[in-house]
Amino acid sequence: MERIFVKDIKIEEQKEVLVQGWVHSIVNLGKINFIKLRDKSGIIQLVVEEDSIKGIRNEVAIEAIGAIVENPKAPSGIEIKVSELKILGEAYYDVLPFEINRGKLKSKLEVQLDHRSISLRKPDQRAIFKVQGEIEDGFRSFLKSKGFSMIHTPKIIDSATEGGSEMFTVDFYDNRAFLAQSPQFYKQMMVGAGFERVFEVGHAYRAELHNTWRHLSEYVSLDVEMGFIKDEEELMSLEEEMINYIFKGLSDTCKSELEMYNIILPEEVKIPRIPLKEAQDILLEKFNKQCPPGNLDADGEKIFSKYVKEKYGSDFVFLTEYPISKRPMYAMPHESKEGVTRSFDLIYKGLEITTGGQRIHDYEMLLGNIRKFGLEPDNFTFYTETFKYGMPPHGGFAIGLERITMKILDLDNIRQSTLLPRDIKRLVP
Amino acid sequence: MERIFVKDIKIEEQKEVLVQGWVHSIVNLGKINFIKLRDKSGIIQLVVEEDSIKGIRNEVAIEAIGAIVENPKAPSGIEIKVSELKILGEAYYDVLPFEINRGKLKSKLEVQLDHRSISLRKPDQRAIFKVQGEIEDGFRSFLKSKGFSMIHTPKIIDSATEGGSEMFTVDFYDNRAFLAQSPQFYKQMMVGAGFERVFEVGHAYRAELHNTWRHLSEYVSLDVEMGFIKDEEELMSLEEEMINYIFKGLSDTCKSELEMYNIILPEEVKIPRIPLKEAQDILLEKFNKQCPPGNLDADGEKIFSKYVKEKYGSDFVFLTEYPISKRPMYAMPHESKEGVTRSFDLIYKGLEITTGGQRIHDYEMLLGNIRKFGLEPDNFTFYTETFKYGMPPHGGFAIGLERITMKILDLDNIRQSTLLPRDIKRLVP
């Protein structure tokens, strides 16, 4: 007999089915026992006679054959009257590290993460990754429909020249190499290589020295780069359209998962675009909040996000025109506005989830900027070579997959939306 | 005016269009010039008057506005009579590192790879990655339709206990960590965590000391793991069905790319399953070819593949029942056949592209096997813990993305199907 998933079981009185899964809970009433069987797709009640439950404990993997019976008292209105019950995977534990068959997980996040393959057995924990998977799928299919090519670029790289946060070093055949902080240079090079429009879903690495609720040492970056653009406005429009596409997808595919977290996604997302300087002025004037030069701090992002939500009804806001001094050497300077670049951040519910912008495409200008930043052009020839052979105007952005997942579901900590997180304190499991 | 891609241009006499791309070649006939413009999607002929081609050289990025004109002499039967021509990205080179606008690339592969974003400008080079992208898309959508969940697991790991080839070490906050050779342990754990069926597309790392045509230090692994299986036969059937699905997809989406490489994919793939011992016997008896104990060498794979092709008409063959001594400690021993496991390799056109099999799911049996292999169970608790809480029978396999791409297109070297390869001699670009 073919296995049926719980979600596919319909009321067909007395129909025999074969189900497989884990013992979610057992209620022993003497002669009759109720076992809740949990599979990937849901939970169903099994009615089992006393003599067949030998060796059955919570979390044992089982297979049951039985007849479908309607029972208004059963949690799903259906139960299975079991005629055959078999253990497929024995249990060897004394006690579970924490309860996973009722209410919310009560143990600390660190304990949940220590026993990740146990905490994920709770349906609401796996639901996070269903949502995450659909975000990624939406990202892919949206970009594919716009003519973007999927690429995979190296994560072991030669030079630690991307700037910004610290990098991890790798012993690469006795040479010092690094783990890529982002595919930035490579995605630009692939635009120049004739792919024109590329995206990559891949790991990015940051040797973050602080253990915060929003940083990971290893995360999944959704990267986009597009050639032949007019300016950064085109990129923001692309990202806005993509977010609408993803949200629409989630509303279709993740109805029950969103409900678990009490999330109602907006029908349409319209994202205000506000120059950073203006945001800083508003923060100072309206909230007496001082910002660090050329940026918002985490607090500023939160307060400003709240302000935008109240004023524009949007959970998102693009901050534009970041100053040259706060952006990497490849950021395109604004030709008519002094000291700022054609770059942007996207803030979502108080957290930066995207950095993006137009890049410099002229070879001489790029070399000049590398020098202006006090860097040595010779260290970048692997990257700048592409620019010698006709590089079109281009730009792009990146979204942190764990960040957008966390924020969509209103989670408190980025580790909740990471299957197996890595940070300064965590390298296992 | 909106940009149109070359592939979307149809014969609509005198219609004005805006095209963007690179100068593929120039033919100067004095007053009239023919420029071939190459974009992501194709090549079209522009007819340009003399005075507007100032500064135009091969590979300059340009934009042209003009009217569509039918011309049977033009390569595609259509040309554009240009009224406006604009340079978008200047060229700064003296000579191109190699010719990319006629025939086959003539320079050595190593030189092509040194200038990767130039060699990829040749349409037949980018075509390889169009095919690769569609293979990956097929893998994803096939598995999603079968109820598999996409996962991302860590590539920075704590222990070098996966066995097999050498691993790269990472300095992880002053601790010695490693780059994962495969997501093997994690994908099994995620099956046990209740996802049941998972797949991952991600980088895997091997510190290969030899520079061969078929090994990379960093490659993309298409990983599959499935719970509640009967045995390894189910896995082989799944992979066979998947390959048929992928091939069907490629025949639809990559018609012109397959034509470039003179590839006709079979309409249906039926894959013989032959025990390793039998293959070794055939090699010895029919081809006087000695095999290393418990395996085929690269030569043996080639000869046996040819034999299978002649006898069964199949480019693929599953080799089954690999000996315990040649498989990792988690491979499921065959309960009725002495000394062999429920594992398999898939050989395609003479090259191994998959290793897979059923895994041990019983906790005690797994610990026993770890000890039998002379390993210390305490080093594996992050992995074995899952098995204490009811692990169902399960198994899986992995496909090397660059390998299957190479073999589908009959390429000679795996670096041809890798955008930016990494090996013992190459860390740039």
PDB file of C-alpha atoms in Angstrom, chain B residues 17 33 62 110 122 132 166 238 264 296 319 361 394 409 412 414 426:
ATOM      1  CA  VAL B  17      13.380  49.705 -31.424  1.00  0.00           C
ATOM      2  CA  ASN B  33      29.170  50.203 -41.420  1.00  0.00           C
ATOM      3  CA  ILE B  62      26.386  50.506 -26.713  1.00  0.00           C
ATOM      4  CA  GLU B 110      43.775  28.149 -18.412  1.00  0.00           C
ATOM      5  CA  LYS B 122      31.173  34.115 -26.304  1.00  0.00           C
ATOM      6  CA  GLN B 132      23.414  24.293 -15.882  1.00  0.00           C
ATOM      7  CA  GLU B 166      41.088  16.158   2.714  1.00  0.00           C
ATOM      8  CA  LEU B 238      13.677   8.561  -7.634  1.00  0.00           C
ATOM      9  CA  ILE B 264      20.468  15.071 -28.634  1.00  0.00           C
ATOM     10  CA  LEU B 296      36.221   0.826 -10.236  1.00  0.00           C
ATOM     11  CA  LEU B 319      26.564   0.299  -9.660  1.00  0.00           C
ATOM     12  CA  HIS B 361      18.821   4.669  11.124  1.00  0.00           C
ATOM     13  CA  HIS B 394      16.115   6.884   5.160  1.00  0.00           C
ATOM     14  CA  LEU B 409      27.381  18.660 -23.073  1.00  0.00           C
ATOM     15  CA  ASP B 412      36.399  17.678 -21.687  1.00  0.00           C
ATOM     16  CA  ILE B 414      34.958  20.230 -15.425  1.00  0.00           C
ATOM     17  CA  ARG B 426      43.641  28.447  -9.000  1.00  0.00           C
TER      18      ARG B 426
END
